[in-house]
XYZ file of C-alpha atoms in Angstrom:
420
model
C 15.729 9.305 -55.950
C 18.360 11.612 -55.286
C 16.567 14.377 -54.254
C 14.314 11.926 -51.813
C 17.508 10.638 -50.364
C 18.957 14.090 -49.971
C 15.643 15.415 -47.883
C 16.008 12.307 -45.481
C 17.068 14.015 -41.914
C 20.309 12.462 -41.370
C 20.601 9.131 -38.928
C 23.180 8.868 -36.016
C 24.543 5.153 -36.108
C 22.795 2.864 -33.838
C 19.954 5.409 -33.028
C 16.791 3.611 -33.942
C 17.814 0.191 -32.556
C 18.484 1.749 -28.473
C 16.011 -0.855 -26.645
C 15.345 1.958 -24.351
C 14.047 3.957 -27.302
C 12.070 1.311 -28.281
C 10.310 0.381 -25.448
C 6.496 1.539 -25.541
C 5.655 1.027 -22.150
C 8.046 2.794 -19.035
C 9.788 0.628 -16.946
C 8.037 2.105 -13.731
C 4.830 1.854 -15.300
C 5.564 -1.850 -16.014
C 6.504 -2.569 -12.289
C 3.240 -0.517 -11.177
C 1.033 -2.797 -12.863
C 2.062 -5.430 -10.494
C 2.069 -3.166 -7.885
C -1.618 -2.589 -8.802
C -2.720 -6.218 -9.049
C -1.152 -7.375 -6.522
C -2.874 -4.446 -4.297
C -5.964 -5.601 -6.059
C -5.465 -9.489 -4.772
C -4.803 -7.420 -0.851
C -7.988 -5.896 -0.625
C -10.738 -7.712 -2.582
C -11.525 -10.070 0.961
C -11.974 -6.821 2.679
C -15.521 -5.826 1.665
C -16.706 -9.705 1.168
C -16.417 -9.827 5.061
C -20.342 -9.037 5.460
C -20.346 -12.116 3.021
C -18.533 -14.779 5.233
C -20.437 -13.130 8.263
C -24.074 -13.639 6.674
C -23.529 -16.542 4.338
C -20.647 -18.883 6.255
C -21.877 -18.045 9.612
C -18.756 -16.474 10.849
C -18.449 -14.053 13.635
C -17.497 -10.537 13.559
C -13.951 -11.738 15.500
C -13.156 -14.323 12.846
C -13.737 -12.156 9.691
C -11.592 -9.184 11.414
C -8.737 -12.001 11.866
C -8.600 -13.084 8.643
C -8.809 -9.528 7.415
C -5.662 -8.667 9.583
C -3.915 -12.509 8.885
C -2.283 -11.359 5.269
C -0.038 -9.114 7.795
C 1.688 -12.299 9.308
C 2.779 -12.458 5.200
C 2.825 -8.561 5.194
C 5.751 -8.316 7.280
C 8.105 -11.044 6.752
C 8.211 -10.709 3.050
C 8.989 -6.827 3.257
C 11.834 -7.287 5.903
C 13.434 -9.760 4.298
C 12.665 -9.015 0.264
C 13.273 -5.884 0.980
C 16.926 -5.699 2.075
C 17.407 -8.598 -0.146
C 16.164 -6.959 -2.765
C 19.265 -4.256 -2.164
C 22.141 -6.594 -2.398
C 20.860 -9.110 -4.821
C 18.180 -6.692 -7.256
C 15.101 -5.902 -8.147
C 14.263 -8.285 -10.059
C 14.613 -11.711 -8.597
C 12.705 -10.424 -5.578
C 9.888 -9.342 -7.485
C 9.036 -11.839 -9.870
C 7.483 -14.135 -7.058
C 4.651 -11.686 -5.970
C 2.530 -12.093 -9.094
C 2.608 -15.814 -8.630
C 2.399 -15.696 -4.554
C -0.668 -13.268 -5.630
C -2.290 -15.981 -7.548
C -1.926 -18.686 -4.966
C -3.410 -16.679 -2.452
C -6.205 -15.668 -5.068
C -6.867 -19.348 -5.484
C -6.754 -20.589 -1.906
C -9.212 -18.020 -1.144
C -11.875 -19.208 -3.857
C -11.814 -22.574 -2.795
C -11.761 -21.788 0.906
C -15.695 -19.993 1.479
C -16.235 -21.921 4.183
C -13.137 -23.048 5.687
C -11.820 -20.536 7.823
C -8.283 -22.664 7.752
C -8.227 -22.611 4.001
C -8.821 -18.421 3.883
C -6.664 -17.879 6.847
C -4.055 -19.652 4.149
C -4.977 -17.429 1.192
C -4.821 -14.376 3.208
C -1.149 -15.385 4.343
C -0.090 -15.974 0.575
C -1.926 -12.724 -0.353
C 0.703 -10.735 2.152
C 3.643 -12.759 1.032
C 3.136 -11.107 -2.466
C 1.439 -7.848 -1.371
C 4.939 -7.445 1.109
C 7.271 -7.780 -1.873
C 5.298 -6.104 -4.037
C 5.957 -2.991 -1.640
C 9.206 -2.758 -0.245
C 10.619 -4.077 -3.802
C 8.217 -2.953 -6.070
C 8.226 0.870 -4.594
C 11.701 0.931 -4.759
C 12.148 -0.197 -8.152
C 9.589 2.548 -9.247
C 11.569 5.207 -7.364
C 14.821 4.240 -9.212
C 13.256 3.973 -12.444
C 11.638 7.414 -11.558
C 14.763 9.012 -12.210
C 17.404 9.448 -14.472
C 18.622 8.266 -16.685
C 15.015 6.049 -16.637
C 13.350 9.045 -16.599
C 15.230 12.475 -16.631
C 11.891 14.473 -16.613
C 10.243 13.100 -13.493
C 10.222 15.694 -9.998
C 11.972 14.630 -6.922
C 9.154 12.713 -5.300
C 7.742 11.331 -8.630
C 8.804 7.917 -7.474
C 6.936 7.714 -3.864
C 3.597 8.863 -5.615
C 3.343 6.803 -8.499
C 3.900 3.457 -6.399
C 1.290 4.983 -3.853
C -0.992 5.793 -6.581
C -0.747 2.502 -7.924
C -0.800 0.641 -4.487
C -3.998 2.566 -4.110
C -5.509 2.039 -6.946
C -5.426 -1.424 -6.497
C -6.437 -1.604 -3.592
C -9.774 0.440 -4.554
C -10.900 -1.025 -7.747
C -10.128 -4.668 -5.595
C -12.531 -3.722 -3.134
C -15.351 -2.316 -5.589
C -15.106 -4.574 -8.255
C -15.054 -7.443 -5.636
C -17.875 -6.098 -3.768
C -19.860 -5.519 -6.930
C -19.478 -9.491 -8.032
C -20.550 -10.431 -4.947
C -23.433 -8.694 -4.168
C -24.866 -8.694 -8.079
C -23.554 -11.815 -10.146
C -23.122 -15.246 -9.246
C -20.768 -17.678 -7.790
C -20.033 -14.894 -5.467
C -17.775 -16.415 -3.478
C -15.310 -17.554 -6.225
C -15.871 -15.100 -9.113
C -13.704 -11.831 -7.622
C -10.359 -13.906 -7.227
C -11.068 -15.694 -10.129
C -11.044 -11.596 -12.003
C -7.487 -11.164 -9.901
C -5.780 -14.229 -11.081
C -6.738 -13.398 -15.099
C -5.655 -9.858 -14.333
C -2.588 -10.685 -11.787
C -1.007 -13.300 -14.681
C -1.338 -10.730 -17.526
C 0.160 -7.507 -15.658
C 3.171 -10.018 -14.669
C 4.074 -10.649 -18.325
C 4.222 -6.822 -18.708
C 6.821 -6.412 -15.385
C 9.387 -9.246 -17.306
C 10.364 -6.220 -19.486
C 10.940 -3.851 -16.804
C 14.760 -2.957 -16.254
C 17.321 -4.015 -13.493
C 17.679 -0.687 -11.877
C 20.059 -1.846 -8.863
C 23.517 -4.485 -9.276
C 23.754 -7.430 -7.650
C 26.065 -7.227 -5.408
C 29.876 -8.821 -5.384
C 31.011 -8.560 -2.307
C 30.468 -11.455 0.130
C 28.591 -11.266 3.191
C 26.586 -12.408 5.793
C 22.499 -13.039 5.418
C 22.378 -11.383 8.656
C 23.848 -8.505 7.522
C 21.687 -8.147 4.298
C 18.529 -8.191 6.254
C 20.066 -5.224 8.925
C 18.641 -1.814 8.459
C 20.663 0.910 10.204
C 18.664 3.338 8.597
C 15.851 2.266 10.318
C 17.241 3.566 13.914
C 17.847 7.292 11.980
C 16.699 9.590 14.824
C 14.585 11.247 12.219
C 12.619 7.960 11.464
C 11.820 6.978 15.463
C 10.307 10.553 15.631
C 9.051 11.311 12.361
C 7.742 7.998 10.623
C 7.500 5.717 13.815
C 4.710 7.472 15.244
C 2.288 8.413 12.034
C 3.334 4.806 10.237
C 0.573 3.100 12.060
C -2.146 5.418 11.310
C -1.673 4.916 7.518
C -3.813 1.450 7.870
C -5.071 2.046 11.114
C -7.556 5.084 9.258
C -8.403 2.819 6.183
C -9.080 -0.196 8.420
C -11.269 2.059 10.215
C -13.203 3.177 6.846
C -13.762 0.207 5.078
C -13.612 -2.753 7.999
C -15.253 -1.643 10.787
C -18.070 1.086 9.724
C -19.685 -1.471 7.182
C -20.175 -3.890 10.180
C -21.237 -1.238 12.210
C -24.340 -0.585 9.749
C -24.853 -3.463 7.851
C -28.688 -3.730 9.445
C -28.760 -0.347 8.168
C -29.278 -1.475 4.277
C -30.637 -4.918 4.888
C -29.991 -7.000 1.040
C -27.430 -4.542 0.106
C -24.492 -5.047 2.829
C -21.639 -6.400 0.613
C -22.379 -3.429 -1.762
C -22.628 -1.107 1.364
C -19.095 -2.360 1.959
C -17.955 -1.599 -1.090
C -19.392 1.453 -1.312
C -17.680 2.964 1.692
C -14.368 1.381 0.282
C -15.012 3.517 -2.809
C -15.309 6.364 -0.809
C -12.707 5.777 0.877
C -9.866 4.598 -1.123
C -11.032 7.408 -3.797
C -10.871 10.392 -1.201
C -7.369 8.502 -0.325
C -6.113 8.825 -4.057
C -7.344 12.451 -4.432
C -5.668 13.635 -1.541
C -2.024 12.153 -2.794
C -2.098 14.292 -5.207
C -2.371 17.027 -2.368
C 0.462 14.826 -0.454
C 3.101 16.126 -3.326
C 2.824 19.505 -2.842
C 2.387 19.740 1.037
C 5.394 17.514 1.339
C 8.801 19.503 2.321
C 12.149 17.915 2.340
C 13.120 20.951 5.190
C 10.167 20.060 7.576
C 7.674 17.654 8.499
C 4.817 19.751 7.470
C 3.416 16.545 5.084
C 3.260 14.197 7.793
C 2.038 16.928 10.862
C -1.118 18.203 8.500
C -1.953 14.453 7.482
C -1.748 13.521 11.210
C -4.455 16.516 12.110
C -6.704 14.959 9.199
C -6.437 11.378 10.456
C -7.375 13.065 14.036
C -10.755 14.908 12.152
C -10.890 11.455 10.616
C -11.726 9.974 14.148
C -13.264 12.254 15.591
C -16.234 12.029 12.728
C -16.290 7.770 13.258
C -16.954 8.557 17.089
C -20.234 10.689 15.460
C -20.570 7.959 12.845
C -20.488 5.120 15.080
C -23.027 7.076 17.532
C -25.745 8.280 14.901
C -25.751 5.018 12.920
C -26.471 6.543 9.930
C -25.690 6.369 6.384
C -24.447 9.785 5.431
C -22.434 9.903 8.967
C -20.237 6.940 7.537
C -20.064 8.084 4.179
C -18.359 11.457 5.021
C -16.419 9.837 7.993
C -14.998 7.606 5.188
C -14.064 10.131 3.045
C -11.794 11.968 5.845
C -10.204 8.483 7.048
C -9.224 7.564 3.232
C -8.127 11.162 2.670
C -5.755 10.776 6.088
C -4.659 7.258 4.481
C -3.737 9.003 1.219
C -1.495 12.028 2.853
C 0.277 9.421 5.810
C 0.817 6.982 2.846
C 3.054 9.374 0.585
C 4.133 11.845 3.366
C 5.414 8.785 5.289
C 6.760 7.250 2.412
C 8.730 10.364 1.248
C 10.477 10.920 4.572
C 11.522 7.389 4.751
C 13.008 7.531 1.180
C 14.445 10.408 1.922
C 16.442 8.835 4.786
C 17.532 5.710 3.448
C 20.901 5.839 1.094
C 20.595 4.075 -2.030
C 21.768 0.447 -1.070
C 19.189 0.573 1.919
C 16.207 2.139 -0.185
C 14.124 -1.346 0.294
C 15.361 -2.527 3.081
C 14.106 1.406 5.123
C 11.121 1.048 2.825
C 10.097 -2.300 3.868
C 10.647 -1.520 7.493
C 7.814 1.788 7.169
C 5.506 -0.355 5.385
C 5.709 -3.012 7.877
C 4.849 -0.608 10.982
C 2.033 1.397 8.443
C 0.575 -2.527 8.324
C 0.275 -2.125 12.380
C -2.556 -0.571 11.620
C -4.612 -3.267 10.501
C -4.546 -5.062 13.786
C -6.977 -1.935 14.667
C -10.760 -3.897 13.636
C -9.759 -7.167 15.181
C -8.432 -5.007 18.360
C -11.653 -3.085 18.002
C -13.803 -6.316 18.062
C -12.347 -8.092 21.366
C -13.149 -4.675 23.351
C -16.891 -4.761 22.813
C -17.374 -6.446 25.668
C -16.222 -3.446 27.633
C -16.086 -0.432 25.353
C -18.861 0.698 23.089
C -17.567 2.398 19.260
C -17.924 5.679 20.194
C -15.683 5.066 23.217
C -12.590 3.448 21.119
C -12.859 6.106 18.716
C -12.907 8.547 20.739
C -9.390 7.410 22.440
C -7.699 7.003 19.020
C -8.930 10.920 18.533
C -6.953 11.521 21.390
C -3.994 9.336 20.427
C -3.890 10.828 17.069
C -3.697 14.514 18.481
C -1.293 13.362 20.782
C 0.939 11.849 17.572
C 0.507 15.267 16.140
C 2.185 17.250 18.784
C 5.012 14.574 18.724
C 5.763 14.893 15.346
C 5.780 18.924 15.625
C 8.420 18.742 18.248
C 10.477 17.476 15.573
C 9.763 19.562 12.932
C 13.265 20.128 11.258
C 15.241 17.971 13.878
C 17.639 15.743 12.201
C 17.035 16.354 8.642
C 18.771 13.857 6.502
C 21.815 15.350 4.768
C 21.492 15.820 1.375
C 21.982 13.197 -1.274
């Protein structure tokens, strides 16, 4: 016994009972799960649009309405979680968008055909899908970084909660599409998967850490919700312009080409749909990975080269949209999600990269808000039929893109953020 006991490598006091030691699962991956599901709950109505169109009898302007309607929850829940989330923590703000997820989830299953009642489940789908982001980012990006995570790179944060935003919203969209064009109760079996999978990622997030203090100091709701960082010269002429174009590409890919050849694969247009959200969304998750080495913290290289994609992005829907054709919309998808996936992170970074540490959210929620702009573009789209054809529109946003691109060069190391 002896000997055994003298061969034991010697213990420091206290060292095997360090919860942080003996946590299994990393505290950003924990908030990424949510992330993921509740990116998953975002984007599973977007290729079941061909479903309300065919089977509820909706029109094209309806379905692209209630596609763009989780935006009017989007938006208020990032610019208010988000700086809220900086004075009073990560936590409390993010524990609601599992269960905001859920409701929306719900709503939606019951509502197939009550336009009022998925109008509803849309809204509660952005509620948790806008704290999810501007809280749920930044809580990655802090727990990206020591002493969470002393071996993670600089930008570590920005592209895991991308990667898991993306994710989400990909494998919502396919999986969603694939219920409802091949099993039954297709109208109420993909939220039903999102509620069973929303509920058990949210009992992983309860053991993430607090990462950021509540604050002490008394103030003002007013000035909680104020971003100053938001009016950072380098954000109106970096971020401002390309934030739009983030969802403005996707929406493209995976809204408005399915609807433009649905007729083309008569029987198979929800799985159509899902296909070219596949495509897309994938092409978008490759190309992150591309997004972390482009990126430059002395230029805005990132967000210039994913600009000229999103512009080659465009300019193939204008060929898609005028051939009709299957293999046209399957490689302009690819180029739109790949634009998505360099905007997303390059945006992200230079935003994250501006705001100081008690702002974080608060900047973050304001890009994600603008990026969410972009999904006005089918609905837009859709009420200028009547005097522009497609080709026409997407021609323009070529245009408008290119035009984006030489604004952002002009201010290609103006008004750098000083170093933190």
């Amino acid at each position: 016994m002896a000997t055994i006991e003298a061969r034991r490598p010697h213990r420091e006091p206290g060292r095997g009972t360090d919860p942080a030691r003996r946590r299994a699962l990393p505290g950003w991956l924990a908030v990424c799960g949510t992330l993921f599901a509740v990116a998953w709950g975002g984007n599973e109505f977007t290729p079941l649009l061909v479903m309300y169109r065919l089977d509820s009898g909706m029109s094209a302007q309806v379905v692209n309405v209630l596609l763009g309607a989780y935006v009017l929850g989007i938006v208020p829940a990032l610019l208010v979680g988000g700086p809220l989330s900086d004075r009073h923590g990560r936590r409390p703000l993010m524990l609601p968008a599992p269960l905001l997820c859920v409701v929306g989830s719900a709503l939606l299953a019951a509502g197939s055909d009550s336009v009022a009642l998925l109008f509803a489940g849309r809204v509660f789908s952005g509620l948790a899908l806008g704290l999810a982001m501007a809280v749920g980012t930044s809580w990655v990006k802090e727990l990206s970084q020591p002493p969470h995570d002393p071996g993670a790179g600089a930008g570590a944060g920005a592209a895991r909660a991308s990667l898991a935003l993306t994710l989400g919203f990909l494998l919502g969209a396919v999986v969603a599409a694939a219920i409802a064009q091949f099993a039954p109760m297709s109208a109420v079996l993909p939220y039903a998967v999102n509620i069973v999978l929303t509920l058990a990622l949210a009992l992983v997030l309860l053991g993430a850490p607090e990462t950021h203090a509540r604050s002490t100091t008394p103030r003002r709701l007013m000035d909680d919700l104020r971003v100053p960082d938001a009016f950072h010269r380098r954000f109106l002429l970096v971020v401002v312009p390309m934030a739009p174009w983030v969802f403005g590409t996707a929406a493209s890919a995976y809204a408005v080409l399915p609807n433009l050849l649905a007729h083309r694969v008569p029987g198979f247009e929800i799985g159509f749909s899902g296909l070219l959200c596949l495509v897309a969304l994938a092409s978008g998750v490759l190309s992150q990975q591309v997004a972390k080495r482009v990126d430059s913290p002395h230029s805005s290289r990132a967000v210039v080269a994913a600009l000229a994609v999103a512009a080659a992005g465009m300019a193939l829907a204008v060929w898609a949209s005028t051939a009709l054709t299957v293999t046209a919309a399957l490689v302009a998808a690819a180029v739109l999600g790949a634009a998505y996936g360099l905007l997303l992170v390059s945006g992200l970074q230079e935003a994250q990269r501006i705001a100081g540490p008690d702002r974080l959210a608060g900047l973050t929620a304001v890009y994600y808000s603008l990026t969410y702009l972009g999904f006005f573009v089918p609905a837009s789209l859709a009420a200028l039929t009547r005097w522009f054809g497609y080709p026409a529109m997407f021609a323009v946003g070529t245009g408008l893109a290119l035009l984006c691109v030489l604004a952002v060069s002009l201010s290609w190391r103006r008004h750098l953020p000083a170093p933190r």
